Short mmCIF file of C-alpha atoms and ligand atoms in Angstrom, two decimals:
data_model
loop_
_atom_site.label_atom_id
_atom_site.label_comp_id
_atom_site.label_asym_id
_atom_site.label_seq_id
_atom_site.Cartn_x
_atom_site.Cartn_y
_atom_site.Cartn_z
CA MET A 1 28.75 36.76 1.77
CA GLU A 2 31.67 34.07 0.78
CA ARG A 3 34.34 33.69 -1.29
CA VAL A 4 34.50 31.06 -4.10
CA LEU A 5 35.94 30.47 -7.41
CA SER A 6 33.77 30.11 -10.53
CA VAL A 7 35.32 28.10 -13.62
CA SER A 8 33.50 28.77 -16.97
CA ILE A 9 33.33 26.15 -19.19
CA GLY A 10 32.66 27.46 -22.64
CA GLU A 11 32.74 25.33 -25.75
CA ILE A 12 31.41 22.55 -23.23
CA ALA A 13 27.77 24.93 -23.02
CA LEU A 14 27.08 24.30 -27.07
CA LYS A 15 27.29 20.37 -26.41
CA GLY A 16 23.19 20.46 -26.24
CA LEU A 17 21.95 16.81 -24.87
CA ASN A 18 25.80 15.78 -24.08
CA ARG A 19 26.42 18.50 -22.03
CA LYS A 20 25.74 17.00 -18.46
CA TYR A 21 28.83 14.40 -19.68
CA PHE A 22 30.83 16.94 -20.25
CA GLU A 23 30.61 18.85 -17.49
CA ASP A 24 30.49 15.85 -15.15
CA LYS A 25 34.09 14.84 -16.81
CA LEU A 26 35.54 18.48 -15.89
CA ILE A 27 34.42 18.16 -12.74
CA SER A 28 36.39 15.25 -12.30
CA ARG A 29 39.20 16.71 -13.74
CA ILE A 30 39.07 19.86 -11.74
CA LYS A 31 38.85 17.16 -8.88
CA ARG A 32 41.82 15.66 -10.31
CA ALA A 33 43.81 18.69 -11.12
CA MET A 34 43.17 19.82 -7.03
CA GLY A 35 44.95 16.74 -5.63
CA ASN A 36 45.55 16.90 -2.13
CA LEU A 37 44.88 20.69 -1.59
CA GLU A 38 41.49 21.16 0.95
CA TYR A 39 38.63 22.08 -0.98
CA ASN A 40 34.65 21.63 0.38
CA ARG A 41 32.61 21.09 -2.80
CA VAL A 42 32.83 21.95 -6.75
CA TYR A 43 29.26 22.06 -8.07
CA ASN A 44 27.16 23.28 -10.83
CA GLU A 45 25.11 26.54 -11.04
CA GLN A 46 23.55 27.55 -14.04
CA GLY A 47 25.94 27.18 -16.53
CA LYS A 48 29.17 27.42 -14.53
CA LEU A 49 31.12 25.84 -11.98
CA TYR A 50 32.24 26.99 -8.94
CA ILE A 51 34.48 25.51 -6.18
CA GLU A 52 34.24 26.10 -2.62
CA ALA A 53 37.71 26.15 -1.09
CA PRO A 54 39.71 27.82 1.90
CA GLU A 55 40.28 31.53 0.12
CA ASP A 56 44.72 31.17 0.96
CA SER A 57 44.42 28.12 -1.15
CA PHE A 58 42.98 30.15 -4.37
CA GLU A 59 45.88 30.80 -5.66
CA GLU A 60 47.40 27.58 -5.99
CA ILE A 61 43.89 26.06 -7.17
CA ILE A 62 43.84 28.67 -9.62
CA ASN A 63 47.33 27.93 -10.75
CA ARG A 64 46.52 24.02 -11.29
CA LEU A 65 43.12 24.36 -12.82
CA LYS A 66 44.66 26.79 -15.45
CA LYS A 67 45.90 23.82 -16.94
CA VAL A 68 43.12 21.76 -16.75
CA PHE A 69 41.71 21.70 -20.61
CA GLY A 70 37.40 22.56 -20.94
CA LEU A 71 37.83 25.51 -18.34
CA VAL A 72 37.74 28.74 -20.35
CA TYR A 73 38.40 31.28 -17.43
CA ILE A 74 38.49 31.22 -13.51
CA SER A 75 37.21 33.77 -11.14
CA PRO A 76 37.83 34.82 -7.65
CA CYS A 77 33.96 35.81 -6.60
CA ILE A 78 31.70 36.82 -4.08
CA ARG A 79 28.44 34.51 -3.72
CA LEU A 80 26.44 36.36 -1.59
CA GLU A 81 22.23 36.28 -1.68
CA LYS A 82 20.05 38.37 -4.73
CA ASP A 83 19.40 41.51 -2.90
CA MET A 84 20.40 44.73 -4.23
CA TYR A 85 21.66 46.24 -0.69
CA TRP A 86 24.44 43.42 -0.80
CA ILE A 87 24.70 43.39 -4.40
CA GLU A 88 25.61 46.81 -3.98
CA LYS A 89 28.09 46.52 -0.84
CA ALA A 90 29.65 43.50 -2.58
CA SER A 91 30.18 45.02 -5.76
CA ILE A 92 32.31 48.32 -3.94
CA LYS A 93 34.39 45.50 -1.87
CA VAL A 94 35.35 44.22 -5.17
CA MET A 95 36.23 47.29 -6.72
CA GLU A 96 38.38 48.02 -3.90
CA GLU A 97 40.44 45.52 -4.06
CA LYS A 98 41.05 45.26 -7.48
CA LEU A 99 42.31 48.75 -7.18
CA LEU A 100 44.81 47.10 -4.45
CA LYS A 101 46.27 45.28 -6.83
CA ASP A 102 45.53 47.10 -10.59
CA PRO A 103 45.45 50.86 -10.38
CA VAL A 104 42.70 50.95 -12.87
CA LYS A 105 40.72 54.42 -13.79
CA THR A 106 37.83 53.48 -15.73
CA PHE A 107 34.99 50.21 -15.43
CA LYS A 108 31.97 49.38 -16.42
CA VAL A 109 29.49 46.81 -14.82
CA VAL A 110 28.21 43.52 -16.65
CA THR A 111 25.03 42.22 -15.50
CA ASN A 112 24.30 38.32 -16.14
CA ARG A 113 20.92 37.88 -15.13
CA VAL A 114 20.22 34.33 -15.89
CA ASP A 115 17.38 34.04 -13.19
CA LYS A 116 14.39 36.33 -14.89
CA SER A 117 12.41 36.17 -11.74
CA PHE A 118 14.62 38.40 -9.82
CA PRO A 119 12.73 41.73 -10.64
CA GLU A 120 15.11 44.18 -11.69
CA LYS A 121 16.18 43.89 -15.59
CA SER A 122 20.33 43.52 -16.02
CA PRO A 123 20.71 47.45 -17.41
CA GLU A 124 19.14 48.97 -14.80
CA ILE A 125 21.34 46.51 -12.17
CA SER A 126 24.34 47.84 -13.84
CA LYS A 127 23.70 51.35 -14.10
CA LYS A 128 22.92 51.56 -10.29
CA ILE A 129 26.10 49.27 -8.96
CA GLY A 130 27.98 51.61 -11.17
CA ALA A 131 26.24 54.69 -9.78
CA ALA A 132 27.31 53.21 -6.13
CA ILE A 133 30.60 52.20 -7.05
CA LEU A 134 31.21 55.82 -8.91
CA ARG A 135 29.85 57.22 -5.54
CA ASN A 136 31.80 55.22 -3.04
CA VAL A 137 35.24 54.69 -4.82
CA GLU A 138 37.35 57.61 -5.40
CA GLY A 139 39.30 58.58 -8.61
CA LEU A 140 37.44 56.09 -11.20
CA SER A 141 35.17 56.77 -14.29
CA VAL A 142 32.92 55.01 -16.01
CA ASP A 143 34.01 54.06 -19.88
CA VAL A 144 31.42 51.73 -21.52
CA HIS A 145 33.66 50.90 -24.19
CA ASN A 146 37.19 50.50 -23.30
CA PRO A 147 36.76 50.35 -19.77
CA ASP A 148 40.07 49.30 -17.89
CA THR A 149 38.22 46.78 -15.35
CA TYR A 150 34.67 45.06 -15.88
CA VAL A 151 32.79 44.66 -12.58
CA TYR A 152 30.47 40.87 -13.65
CA ILE A 153 27.53 40.63 -11.48
CA ASP A 154 25.81 37.31 -12.11
CA ILE A 155 22.15 36.87 -10.88
CA LYS A 156 21.47 32.89 -10.67
CA GLN A 157 20.33 30.98 -7.79
CA ASN A 158 23.07 32.82 -5.76
CA CYS A 159 24.86 35.90 -6.65
CA TYR A 160 28.48 36.19 -8.06
CA ILE A 161 30.42 39.34 -8.41
CA TYR A 162 33.92 39.54 -9.68
CA THR A 163 36.44 41.49 -11.46
CA GLU A 164 38.81 38.43 -12.71
CA ARG A 165 38.52 36.44 -15.41
CA ILE A 166 42.40 34.11 -15.36
CA GLN A 167 42.23 32.48 -19.14
CA GLY A 168 42.48 28.80 -19.17
CA TYR A 169 43.29 26.79 -22.37
CA GLY A 170 39.88 26.04 -23.39
CA GLY A 171 39.38 22.99 -25.41
CA LEU A 172 37.56 19.90 -23.88
CA PRO A 173 38.18 17.72 -21.13
CA VAL A 174 40.63 14.81 -21.60
CA GLY A 175 38.83 11.86 -21.92
CA THR A 176 35.84 12.97 -24.13
CA SER A 177 37.15 12.57 -27.21
CA GLY A 178 38.20 9.00 -26.73
CA LYS A 179 42.18 7.68 -26.21
CA GLY A 180 44.78 8.29 -28.27
CA LEU A 181 48.42 6.60 -28.41
CA LEU A 182 51.08 9.41 -28.82
CA LEU A 183 54.02 8.47 -30.84
CA LEU A 184 56.33 10.12 -28.36
CA SER A 185 59.88 11.01 -29.31
CA GLY A 186 62.44 12.80 -27.46
CA GLY A 187 62.09 15.80 -29.91
CA ILE A 188 60.07 18.65 -30.03
CA ASP A 189 56.96 18.08 -32.03
CA SER A 190 55.90 15.22 -30.61
CA SER A 191 55.09 16.68 -26.81
CA VAL A 192 53.21 19.51 -28.48
CA ALA A 193 50.94 17.07 -30.88
CA GLY A 194 49.78 15.35 -27.69
CA PHE A 195 49.13 18.29 -25.76
CA LEU A 196 46.99 19.72 -28.74
CA MET A 197 45.16 15.96 -28.83
CA ALA A 198 44.75 15.80 -25.33
CA LYS A 199 43.24 20.01 -25.28
CA ARG A 200 40.80 18.36 -28.01
CA GLY A 201 39.35 16.03 -25.33
CA VAL A 202 42.13 12.97 -26.02
CA GLU A 203 43.02 10.45 -23.10
CA ILE A 204 46.46 10.15 -24.30
CA SER A 205 49.06 7.32 -23.95
CA GLY A 206 52.20 7.07 -25.63
CA VAL A 207 54.82 4.94 -27.40
CA HIS A 208 58.50 5.60 -27.21
CA PHE A 209 60.74 3.33 -29.58
CA HIS A 210 64.51 3.25 -28.67
CA SER A 211 67.26 1.10 -30.03
CA TYR A 212 68.62 0.40 -26.27
CA PRO A 213 72.23 -0.04 -25.77
CA PHE A 214 72.40 2.06 -28.82
CA THR A 215 70.43 4.74 -27.79
CA SER A 216 71.32 5.24 -24.10
CA GLU A 217 69.23 5.15 -20.56
CA ARG A 218 69.39 8.42 -20.59
CA ALA A 219 67.51 9.11 -23.78
CA GLU A 220 64.87 6.90 -21.91
CA GLU A 221 64.92 9.00 -18.90
CA LYS A 222 64.12 12.12 -21.21
CA VAL A 223 61.30 10.88 -22.69
CA LYS A 224 59.49 10.12 -19.40
CA ASN A 225 60.53 13.30 -18.01
CA LEU A 226 58.32 14.73 -21.45
CA ALA A 227 55.99 12.08 -20.56
CA LYS A 228 55.92 13.77 -17.03
CA THR A 229 55.40 17.15 -18.00
CA LEU A 230 52.74 16.56 -20.60
CA SER A 231 51.09 14.37 -17.98
CA ILE A 232 50.46 18.00 -16.24
CA TYR A 233 47.86 18.32 -18.40
CA THR A 234 46.89 15.03 -19.50
CA GLY A 235 46.58 13.15 -16.55
CA ARG A 236 48.12 10.14 -16.11
CA ILE A 237 50.26 8.26 -19.48
CA LYS A 238 50.85 4.89 -20.19
CA LEU A 239 54.08 4.72 -21.68
CA TYR A 240 55.08 1.89 -23.95
CA SER A 241 58.45 1.55 -24.60
CA VAL A 242 59.52 -0.56 -27.20
CA ASN A 243 63.33 -1.74 -28.27
CA ILE A 244 63.28 -1.80 -32.53
CA LEU A 245 66.71 -2.57 -32.42
CA GLU A 246 66.30 -5.95 -34.27
CA ILE A 247 63.90 -4.32 -36.53
CA GLN A 248 66.57 -1.81 -37.31
CA LYS A 249 69.16 -4.23 -37.62
CA GLU A 250 67.11 -6.33 -40.36
CA LEU A 251 65.82 -3.42 -42.46
CA ASN A 252 70.06 -2.19 -42.82
CA ALA A 253 70.92 -5.64 -43.38
CA LYS A 254 68.34 -6.19 -46.45
CA CYS A 255 66.84 -2.92 -47.58
CA PRO A 256 68.56 -0.01 -49.40
CA GLU A 257 69.92 2.63 -46.98
CA LYS A 258 68.51 5.95 -48.25
CA GLU A 259 65.12 3.79 -47.43
CA MET A 260 65.65 2.99 -43.55
CA THR A 261 64.26 6.12 -42.16
CA ILE A 262 61.03 6.00 -44.11
CA LEU A 263 60.92 2.41 -43.59
CA SER A 264 61.62 2.24 -39.78
CA ARG A 265 58.67 4.95 -39.76
CA ARG A 266 56.38 1.87 -41.04
CA PHE A 267 57.44 -0.41 -38.48
CA MET A 268 56.43 2.78 -35.88
CA MET A 269 53.59 2.53 -37.33
CA ARG A 270 52.69 -0.83 -37.41
CA ILE A 271 53.31 -1.78 -33.77
CA ALA A 272 51.71 1.70 -32.33
CA GLU A 273 48.57 0.46 -34.00
CA LYS A 274 48.86 -2.88 -32.62
CA ILE A 275 49.29 -1.60 -29.32
CA ALA A 276 46.26 0.65 -30.12
CA ILE A 277 44.24 -2.12 -31.28
CA GLU A 278 45.11 -4.69 -28.09
CA ASN A 279 44.00 -1.97 -25.58
CA ASN A 280 41.28 -0.04 -27.30
CA ILE A 281 43.07 3.15 -28.48
CA ASP A 282 40.87 4.62 -31.07
CA VAL A 283 43.23 6.63 -32.67
CA LEU A 284 47.46 7.22 -33.61
CA ILE A 285 49.02 10.61 -33.01
CA THR A 286 52.09 11.97 -34.31
CA GLY A 287 54.36 15.14 -34.43
CA GLU A 288 54.82 15.11 -37.71
CA SER A 289 54.88 18.50 -39.99
CA LEU A 290 54.79 18.78 -44.02
CA GLY A 291 57.91 19.49 -45.38
CA GLN A 292 59.80 19.56 -41.86
CA VAL A 293 62.47 16.82 -42.79
CA ALA A 294 62.82 14.19 -45.82
CA SER A 295 60.51 11.59 -44.15
CA GLN A 296 57.58 14.31 -43.93
CA THR A 297 56.57 14.57 -47.47
CA VAL A 298 53.19 14.66 -49.29
CA GLU A 299 55.45 11.19 -50.66
CA GLY A 300 56.75 10.20 -47.31
CA LEU A 301 53.77 10.65 -45.42
CA THR A 302 51.88 8.80 -48.19
CA VAL A 303 53.98 5.51 -47.65
CA THR A 304 53.86 5.99 -43.96
CA ASN A 305 50.28 6.36 -43.54
CA ASN A 306 50.06 3.36 -45.63
CA ALA A 307 51.61 1.00 -43.21
CA VAL A 308 48.20 1.15 -41.09
CA ASP A 309 44.30 1.35 -41.10
CA LYS A 310 43.86 3.66 -38.30
CA LEU A 311 43.02 7.01 -37.67
CA VAL A 312 46.61 8.94 -38.07
CA ILE A 313 46.11 12.41 -36.46
CA ARG A 314 48.82 14.85 -37.32
CA PRO A 315 47.91 18.27 -35.48
CA LEU A 316 51.20 19.51 -36.24
CA ILE A 317 50.66 19.05 -40.15
CA GLY A 318 50.31 22.79 -41.13
CA PHE A 319 52.79 24.38 -38.34
CA ASP A 320 55.92 26.11 -38.76
CA LYS A 321 58.60 25.19 -36.52
CA VAL A 322 58.76 28.24 -34.95
CA LYS A 323 55.39 27.83 -33.92
CA ILE A 324 55.76 24.72 -32.59
CA ILE A 325 58.76 25.94 -30.41
CA ASN A 326 56.64 28.50 -28.86
CA ILE A 327 53.79 26.15 -27.72
CA ALA A 328 56.78 23.54 -26.62
CA LYS A 329 58.22 26.45 -24.50
CA GLU A 330 54.87 27.54 -22.99
CA ILE A 331 54.05 24.19 -21.55
CA GLU A 332 57.58 23.60 -20.51
CA THR A 333 58.50 20.51 -22.55
CA TYR A 334 61.19 22.55 -24.79
CA GLU A 335 64.16 22.36 -22.62
CA THR A 336 63.31 18.62 -22.23
CA SER A 337 63.50 18.20 -25.33
CA ILE A 338 66.57 19.78 -26.85
CA LEU A 339 69.03 17.67 -24.45
CA PRO A 340 71.00 16.32 -27.08
CA TYR A 341 70.77 12.54 -26.12
CA ASP A 342 71.07 9.75 -28.89
CA ASP A 343 67.62 8.81 -30.29
CA CYS A 344 66.84 5.60 -32.34
CA CYS A 345 66.31 7.60 -35.67
CA THR A 346 69.93 8.63 -35.73
CA LEU A 347 71.36 4.96 -35.99
CA PHE A 348 71.50 3.17 -39.41
CA LEU A 349 70.84 7.04 -40.55
CA PRO A 350 70.66 7.41 -44.13
CA LYS A 351 73.26 10.08 -45.76
CA HIS A 352 70.59 10.66 -48.53
CA PRO A 353 67.26 9.59 -47.58
CA VAL A 354 64.53 9.36 -50.04
CA THR A 355 62.34 12.47 -50.14
CA LYS A 356 59.80 11.00 -52.44
CA PRO A 357 59.37 7.21 -51.80
CA LYS A 358 57.37 5.07 -53.73
CA ILE A 359 54.95 2.55 -52.59
CA GLU A 360 55.62 0.21 -54.74
CA ASP A 361 59.44 0.25 -54.23
CA ILE A 362 59.00 0.38 -50.42
CA GLU A 363 56.52 -3.06 -50.52
CA ASN A 364 59.27 -4.11 -52.34
CA SER A 365 62.22 -3.70 -50.18
CA GLU A 366 59.60 -5.15 -47.36
CA LYS A 367 59.17 -8.21 -49.61
CA ASN A 368 62.64 -10.03 -47.76
CA ILE A 369 61.28 -8.75 -44.37
CA ASP A 370 59.32 -11.02 -41.85
CA ILE A 371 57.13 -8.37 -40.84
CA ASP A 372 54.26 -9.87 -38.35
CA ARG A 373 57.43 -11.57 -36.56
CA LEU A 374 59.20 -8.59 -36.25
CA VAL A 375 56.00 -6.52 -34.90
CA GLU A 376 55.34 -9.68 -32.66
CA GLU A 377 58.76 -9.79 -31.01
CA ALA A 378 59.08 -6.23 -30.42
CA ILE A 379 55.92 -5.82 -28.57
CA ALA A 380 56.47 -8.88 -26.66
CA THR A 381 59.29 -7.52 -24.94
CA MET A 382 58.28 -4.11 -24.56
CA LYS A 383 58.10 -2.15 -21.21
CA ILE A 384 55.36 -0.35 -19.48
CA HIS A 385 55.86 2.78 -17.67
CA TYR A 386 52.66 4.52 -15.80
CA ILE A 387 54.03 8.69 -15.72
CA GLU A 388 52.32 11.09 -13.55
P1 ATP B 1 60.22 15.26 -32.88
O1 ATP B 1 60.72 16.18 -32.35
O2 ATP B 1 59.24 15.18 -32.14
O3 ATP B 1 60.67 14.29 -32.70
P2 ATP B 1 60.67 15.19 -35.27
O4 ATP B 1 60.76 16.31 -36.16
O5 ATP B 1 62.23 14.83 -34.59
O6 ATP B 1 59.84 15.08 -34.40
P3 ATP B 1 60.76 12.39 -36.69
O7 ATP B 1 61.61 12.42 -36.29
O8 ATP B 1 60.22 12.03 -38.15
O9 ATP B 1 60.51 14.07 -36.55
O10 ATP B 1 59.27 11.82 -36.57
C1 ATP B 1 57.95 12.06 -36.65
C2 ATP B 1 57.29 11.42 -35.84
O11 ATP B 1 57.23 10.41 -35.71
C3 ATP B 1 57.42 12.61 -34.17
O12 ATP B 1 57.09 13.75 -33.98
C4 ATP B 1 56.64 10.68 -33.40
O13 ATP B 1 55.81 11.20 -33.49
C5 ATP B 1 57.41 10.01 -34.53
N1 ATP B 1 58.60 9.53 -34.21
C6 ATP B 1 59.60 9.86 -34.08
N2 ATP B 1 60.59 8.57 -33.64
C7 ATP B 1 59.74 8.32 -32.52
C8 ATP B 1 60.37 7.51 -31.24
N3 ATP B 1 61.61 6.91 -31.25
N4 ATP B 1 59.96 7.23 -30.76
C9 ATP B 1 58.34 7.38 -30.93
N5 ATP B 1 57.80 7.69 -31.94
C10 ATP B 1 58.52 8.82 -32.67
MG1 MG B 2 62.28 12.91 -33.95
#
């Protein structure tokens, strides 16, 4: 009998012919998350992944793996040979260990017989093992409808027995849904947007716009810190840092004040799109949410969107702020995002921004602006940081 960790992969199991591809990605993400921790191997056995590692590092491994997307739950298991005598012994042991941590009163045995050549059928196994636990462990009874704990028995090439299912985030392994460029401000929303898309398998790069020296170096640090927290989930983030001060000055000098925000947003989109094209990134991601601020009305979003051809994903579009904040707290970006440093959007902020911009008006205002040159110049002077 040995101790191993099992990893349930949920949705990936539905991927049919691509399954191997998804599993391999997940294995590489798991290995990366384990980093410097000692482990022997990660292997696949009939629908789940298993990790052989020293038992005293299980806790740390579990903590790290909980943040790996594509993983539904993790279970510390006993692995043993498929033999009813030993299955009984191990099940009793697993139950006794459960009781040390958690004073449960009722249980149910659930057997999953993947290896159909095993002579006894699942219900018989569950029944026999349930009876053995009742005989050997005091103070328990069986409850098949609403037990305090389950004892899971998976019969495969080996047999695995466990009681815990420690939840992960689910989703898909990062890198299986292409590449996205996240417009990362210092605010609450954009990090959450990046987290959600990474959870759907998108590999994340970031672009941040600033107006240095009008915005401070601390504001830039703040964004790097957000990217750092995000990278716990997404893996290394390439962060493009673009100064748009010249663009803002030009817009301020030549365009109506009330259009400043929407015009800057269009520039951000254009620059992001160009970076994406040059770096083979498939999609842009923003933290926009319908109705949140003046520029995020249907009309505002239409005009912003109109500046680019690439697909723009807005995962928060229908989320209320409270919900976004809850996610930000959970992923631990919240405290950093509420630090009160200046954002480039606050420079030349219009007192009464247009809430229903018309594309004709906006394009008309842009007539006096050399868009291509400004975009080129901003990109020529951008800096790149690698965050992990
Ligand atoms: P956040 O809380 O993420 O800052 P917000 O509610 O403040 O979002 P806006 O400032 O209107 O909303 O920005 C909407 C989206 O535009 C942001 O979620 C982000 O994706 C992008 N964005 C805004 N400012 C910047 C910036 N300085 N750098 C990069 N992206 C930005
Ligand atoms: Mg913002």
